[in-house]
GROMACS .gro file of N, CA and C in nm:
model
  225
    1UNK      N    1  -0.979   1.878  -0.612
    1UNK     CA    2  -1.030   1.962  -0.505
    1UNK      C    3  -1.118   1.876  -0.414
    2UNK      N    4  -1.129   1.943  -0.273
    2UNK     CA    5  -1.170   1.873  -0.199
    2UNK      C    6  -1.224   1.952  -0.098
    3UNK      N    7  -1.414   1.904  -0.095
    3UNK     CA    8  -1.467   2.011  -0.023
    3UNK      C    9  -1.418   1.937   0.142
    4UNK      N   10  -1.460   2.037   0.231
    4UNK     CA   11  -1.436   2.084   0.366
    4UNK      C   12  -1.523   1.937   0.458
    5UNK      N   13  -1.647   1.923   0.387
    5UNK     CA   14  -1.707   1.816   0.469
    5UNK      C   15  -1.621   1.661   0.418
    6UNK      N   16  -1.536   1.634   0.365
    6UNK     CA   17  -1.505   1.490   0.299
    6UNK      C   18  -1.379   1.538   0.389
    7UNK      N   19  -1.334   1.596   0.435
    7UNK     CA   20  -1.196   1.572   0.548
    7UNK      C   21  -1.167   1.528   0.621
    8UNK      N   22  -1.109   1.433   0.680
    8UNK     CA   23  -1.102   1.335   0.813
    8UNK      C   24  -0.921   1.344   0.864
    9UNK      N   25  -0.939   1.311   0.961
    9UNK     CA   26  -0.831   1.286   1.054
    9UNK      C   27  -0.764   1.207   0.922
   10UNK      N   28  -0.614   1.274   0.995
   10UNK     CA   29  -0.492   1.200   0.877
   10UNK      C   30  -0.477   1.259   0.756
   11UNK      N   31  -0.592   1.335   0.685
   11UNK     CA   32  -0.565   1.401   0.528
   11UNK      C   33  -0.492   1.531   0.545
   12UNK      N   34  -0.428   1.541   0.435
   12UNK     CA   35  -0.354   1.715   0.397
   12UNK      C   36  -0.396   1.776   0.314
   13UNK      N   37  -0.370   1.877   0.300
   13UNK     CA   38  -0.476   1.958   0.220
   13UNK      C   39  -0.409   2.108   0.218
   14UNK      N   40  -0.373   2.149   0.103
   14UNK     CA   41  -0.316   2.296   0.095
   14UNK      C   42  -0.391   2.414   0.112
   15UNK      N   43  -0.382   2.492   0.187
   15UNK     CA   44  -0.452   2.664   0.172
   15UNK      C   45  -0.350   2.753   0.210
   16UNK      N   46  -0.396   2.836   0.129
   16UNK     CA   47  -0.282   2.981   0.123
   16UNK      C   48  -0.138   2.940   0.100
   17UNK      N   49  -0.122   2.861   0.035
   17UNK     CA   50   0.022   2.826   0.075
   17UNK      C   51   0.119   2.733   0.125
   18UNK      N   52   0.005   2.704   0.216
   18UNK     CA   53   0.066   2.629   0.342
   18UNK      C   54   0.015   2.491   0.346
   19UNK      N   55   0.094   2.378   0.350
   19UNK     CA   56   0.050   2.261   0.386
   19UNK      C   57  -0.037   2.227   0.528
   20UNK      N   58  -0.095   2.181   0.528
   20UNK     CA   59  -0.216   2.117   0.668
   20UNK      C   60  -0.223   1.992   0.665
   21UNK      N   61  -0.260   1.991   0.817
   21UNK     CA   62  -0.230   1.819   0.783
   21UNK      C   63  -0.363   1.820   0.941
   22UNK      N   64  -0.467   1.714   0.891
   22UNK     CA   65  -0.644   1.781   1.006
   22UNK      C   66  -0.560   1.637   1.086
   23UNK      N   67  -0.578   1.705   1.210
   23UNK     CA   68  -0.569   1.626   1.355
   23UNK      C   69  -0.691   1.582   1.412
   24UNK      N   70  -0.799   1.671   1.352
   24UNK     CA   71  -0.946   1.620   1.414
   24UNK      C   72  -1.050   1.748   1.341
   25UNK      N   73  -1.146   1.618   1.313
   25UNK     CA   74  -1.244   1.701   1.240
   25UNK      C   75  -1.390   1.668   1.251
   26UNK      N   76  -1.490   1.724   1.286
   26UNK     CA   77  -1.632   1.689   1.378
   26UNK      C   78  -1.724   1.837   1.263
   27UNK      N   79  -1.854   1.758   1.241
   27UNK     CA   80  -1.938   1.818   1.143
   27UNK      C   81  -2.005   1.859   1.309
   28UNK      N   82  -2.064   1.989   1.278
   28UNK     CA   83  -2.173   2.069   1.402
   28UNK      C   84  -2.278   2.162   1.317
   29UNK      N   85  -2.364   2.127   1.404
   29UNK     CA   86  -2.499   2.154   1.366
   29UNK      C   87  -2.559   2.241   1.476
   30UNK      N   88  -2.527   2.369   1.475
   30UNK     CA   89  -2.573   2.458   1.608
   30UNK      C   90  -2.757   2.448   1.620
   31UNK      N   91  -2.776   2.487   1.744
   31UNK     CA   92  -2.915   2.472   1.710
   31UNK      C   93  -3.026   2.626   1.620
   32UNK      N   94  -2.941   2.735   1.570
   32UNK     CA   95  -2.984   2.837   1.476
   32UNK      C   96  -2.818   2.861   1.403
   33UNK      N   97  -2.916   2.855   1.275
   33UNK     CA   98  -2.744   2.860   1.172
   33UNK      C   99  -2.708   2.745   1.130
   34UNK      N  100  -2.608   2.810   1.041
   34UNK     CA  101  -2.598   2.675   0.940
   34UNK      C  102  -2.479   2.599   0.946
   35UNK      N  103  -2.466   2.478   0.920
   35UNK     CA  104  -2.359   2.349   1.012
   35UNK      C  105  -2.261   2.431   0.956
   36UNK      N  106  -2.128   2.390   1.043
   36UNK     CA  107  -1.977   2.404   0.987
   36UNK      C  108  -1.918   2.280   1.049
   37UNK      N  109  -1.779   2.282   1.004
   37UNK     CA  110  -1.710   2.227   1.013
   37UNK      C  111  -1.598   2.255   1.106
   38UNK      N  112  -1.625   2.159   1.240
   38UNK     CA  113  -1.470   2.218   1.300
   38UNK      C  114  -1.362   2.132   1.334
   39UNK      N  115  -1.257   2.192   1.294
   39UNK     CA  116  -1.116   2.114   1.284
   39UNK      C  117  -1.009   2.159   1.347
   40UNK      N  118  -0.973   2.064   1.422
   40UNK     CA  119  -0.810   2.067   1.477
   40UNK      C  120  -0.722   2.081   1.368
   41UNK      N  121  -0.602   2.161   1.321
   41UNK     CA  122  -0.524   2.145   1.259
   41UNK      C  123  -0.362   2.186   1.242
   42UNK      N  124  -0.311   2.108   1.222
   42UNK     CA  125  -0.151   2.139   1.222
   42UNK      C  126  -0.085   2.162   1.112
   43UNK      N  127  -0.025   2.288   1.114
   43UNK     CA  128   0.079   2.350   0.987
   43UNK      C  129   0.200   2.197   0.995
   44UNK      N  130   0.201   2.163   0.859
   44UNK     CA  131   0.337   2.044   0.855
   44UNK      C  132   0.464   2.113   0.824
   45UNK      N  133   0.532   2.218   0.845
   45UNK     CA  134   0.629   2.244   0.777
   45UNK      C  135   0.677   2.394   0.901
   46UNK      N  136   0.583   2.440   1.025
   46UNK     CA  137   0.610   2.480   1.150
   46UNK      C  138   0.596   2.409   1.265
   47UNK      N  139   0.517   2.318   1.214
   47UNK     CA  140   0.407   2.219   1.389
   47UNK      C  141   0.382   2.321   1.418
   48UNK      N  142   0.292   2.427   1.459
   48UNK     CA  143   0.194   2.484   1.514
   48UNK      C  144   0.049   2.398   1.488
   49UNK      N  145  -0.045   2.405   1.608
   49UNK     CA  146  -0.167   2.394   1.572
   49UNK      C  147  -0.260   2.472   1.589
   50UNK      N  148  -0.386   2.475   1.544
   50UNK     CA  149  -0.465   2.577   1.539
   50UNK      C  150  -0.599   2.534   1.530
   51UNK      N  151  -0.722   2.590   1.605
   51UNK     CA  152  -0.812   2.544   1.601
   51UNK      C  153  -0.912   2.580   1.479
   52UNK      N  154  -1.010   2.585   1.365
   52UNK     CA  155  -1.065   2.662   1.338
   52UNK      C  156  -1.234   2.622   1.232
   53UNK      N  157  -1.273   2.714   1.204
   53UNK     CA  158  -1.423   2.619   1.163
   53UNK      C  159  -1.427   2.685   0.971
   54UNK      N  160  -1.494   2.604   0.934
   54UNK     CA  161  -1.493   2.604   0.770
   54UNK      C  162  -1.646   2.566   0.747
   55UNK      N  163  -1.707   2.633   0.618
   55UNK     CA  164  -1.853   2.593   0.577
   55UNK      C  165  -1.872   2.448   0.519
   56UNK      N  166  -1.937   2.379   0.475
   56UNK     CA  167  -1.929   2.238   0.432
   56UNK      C  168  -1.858   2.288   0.245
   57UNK      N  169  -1.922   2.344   0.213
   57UNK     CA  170  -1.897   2.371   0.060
   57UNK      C  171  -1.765   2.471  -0.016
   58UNK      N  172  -1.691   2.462   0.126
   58UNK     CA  173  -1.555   2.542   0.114
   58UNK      C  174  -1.424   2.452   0.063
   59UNK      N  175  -1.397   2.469  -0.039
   59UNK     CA  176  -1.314   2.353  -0.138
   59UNK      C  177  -1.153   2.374  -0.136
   60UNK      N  178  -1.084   2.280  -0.127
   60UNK     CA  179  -0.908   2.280  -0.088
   60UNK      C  180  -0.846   2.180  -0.186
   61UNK      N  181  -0.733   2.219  -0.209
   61UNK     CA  182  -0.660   2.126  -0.259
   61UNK      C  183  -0.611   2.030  -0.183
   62UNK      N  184  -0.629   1.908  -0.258
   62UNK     CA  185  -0.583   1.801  -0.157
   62UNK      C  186  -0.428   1.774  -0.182
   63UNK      N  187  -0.335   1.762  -0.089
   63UNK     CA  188  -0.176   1.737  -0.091
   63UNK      C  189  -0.176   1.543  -0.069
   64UNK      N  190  -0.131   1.492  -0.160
   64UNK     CA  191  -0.039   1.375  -0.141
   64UNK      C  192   0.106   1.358  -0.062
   65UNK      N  193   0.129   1.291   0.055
   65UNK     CA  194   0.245   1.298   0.141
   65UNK      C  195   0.284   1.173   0.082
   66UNK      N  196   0.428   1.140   0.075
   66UNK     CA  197   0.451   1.030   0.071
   66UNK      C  198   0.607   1.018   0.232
   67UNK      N  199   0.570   0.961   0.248
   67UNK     CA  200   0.690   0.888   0.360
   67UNK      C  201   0.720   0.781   0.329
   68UNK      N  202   0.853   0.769   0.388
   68UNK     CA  203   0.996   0.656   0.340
   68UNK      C  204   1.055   0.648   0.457
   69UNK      N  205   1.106   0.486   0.458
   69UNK     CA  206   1.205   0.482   0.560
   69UNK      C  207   1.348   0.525   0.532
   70UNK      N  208   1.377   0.569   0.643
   70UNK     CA  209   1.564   0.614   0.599
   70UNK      C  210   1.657   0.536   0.687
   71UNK      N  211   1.757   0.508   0.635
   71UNK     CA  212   1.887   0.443   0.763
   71UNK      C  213   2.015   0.540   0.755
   72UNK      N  214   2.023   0.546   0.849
   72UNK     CA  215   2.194   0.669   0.890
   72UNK      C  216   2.305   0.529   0.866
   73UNK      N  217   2.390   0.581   0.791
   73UNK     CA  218   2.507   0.488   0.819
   73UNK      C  219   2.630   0.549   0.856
   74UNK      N  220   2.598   0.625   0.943
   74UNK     CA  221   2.713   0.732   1.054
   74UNK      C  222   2.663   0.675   1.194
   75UNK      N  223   2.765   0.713   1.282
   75UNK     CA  224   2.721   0.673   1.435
   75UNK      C  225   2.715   0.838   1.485
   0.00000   0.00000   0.00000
């Protein structure tokens, strides 16, 4: 598991279901209230993105991607 503040650009991370994959992620500190977390993020398996904010101590599963090169040997 993997809380909400250790997330950076490039990691995936499962909720509800759904694979995520953070496009951008910035810690904020309003000036009344307590910091969150806000993140750009893209569903990997629609490409939609979505903007949205998370508490620091809000915990996810982290997803391992692996990518491979492929070659077509059709024209």
């Amino acid at each position: 598991m993997i809380s909400a503040v250790d997330l950076r650009a490039g990691m995936t991370f499962i909720q509800d279901g759904k694979l995520i994959k953070v496009l951008d992620a910035s810690h904020h500190k309003p000036g009344k209230g307590n910091t969150v977390m806000r993140m750009k993020l893209r569903d990997v398996r629609s490409g939609s993105t979505f903007d949205t904010t998370y508490r620091p101590e809000v915990k996810f599963e982290q997803a391992i991607i692996e990518t491979r090169t492929a070659t077509y040997l059709y024209k």
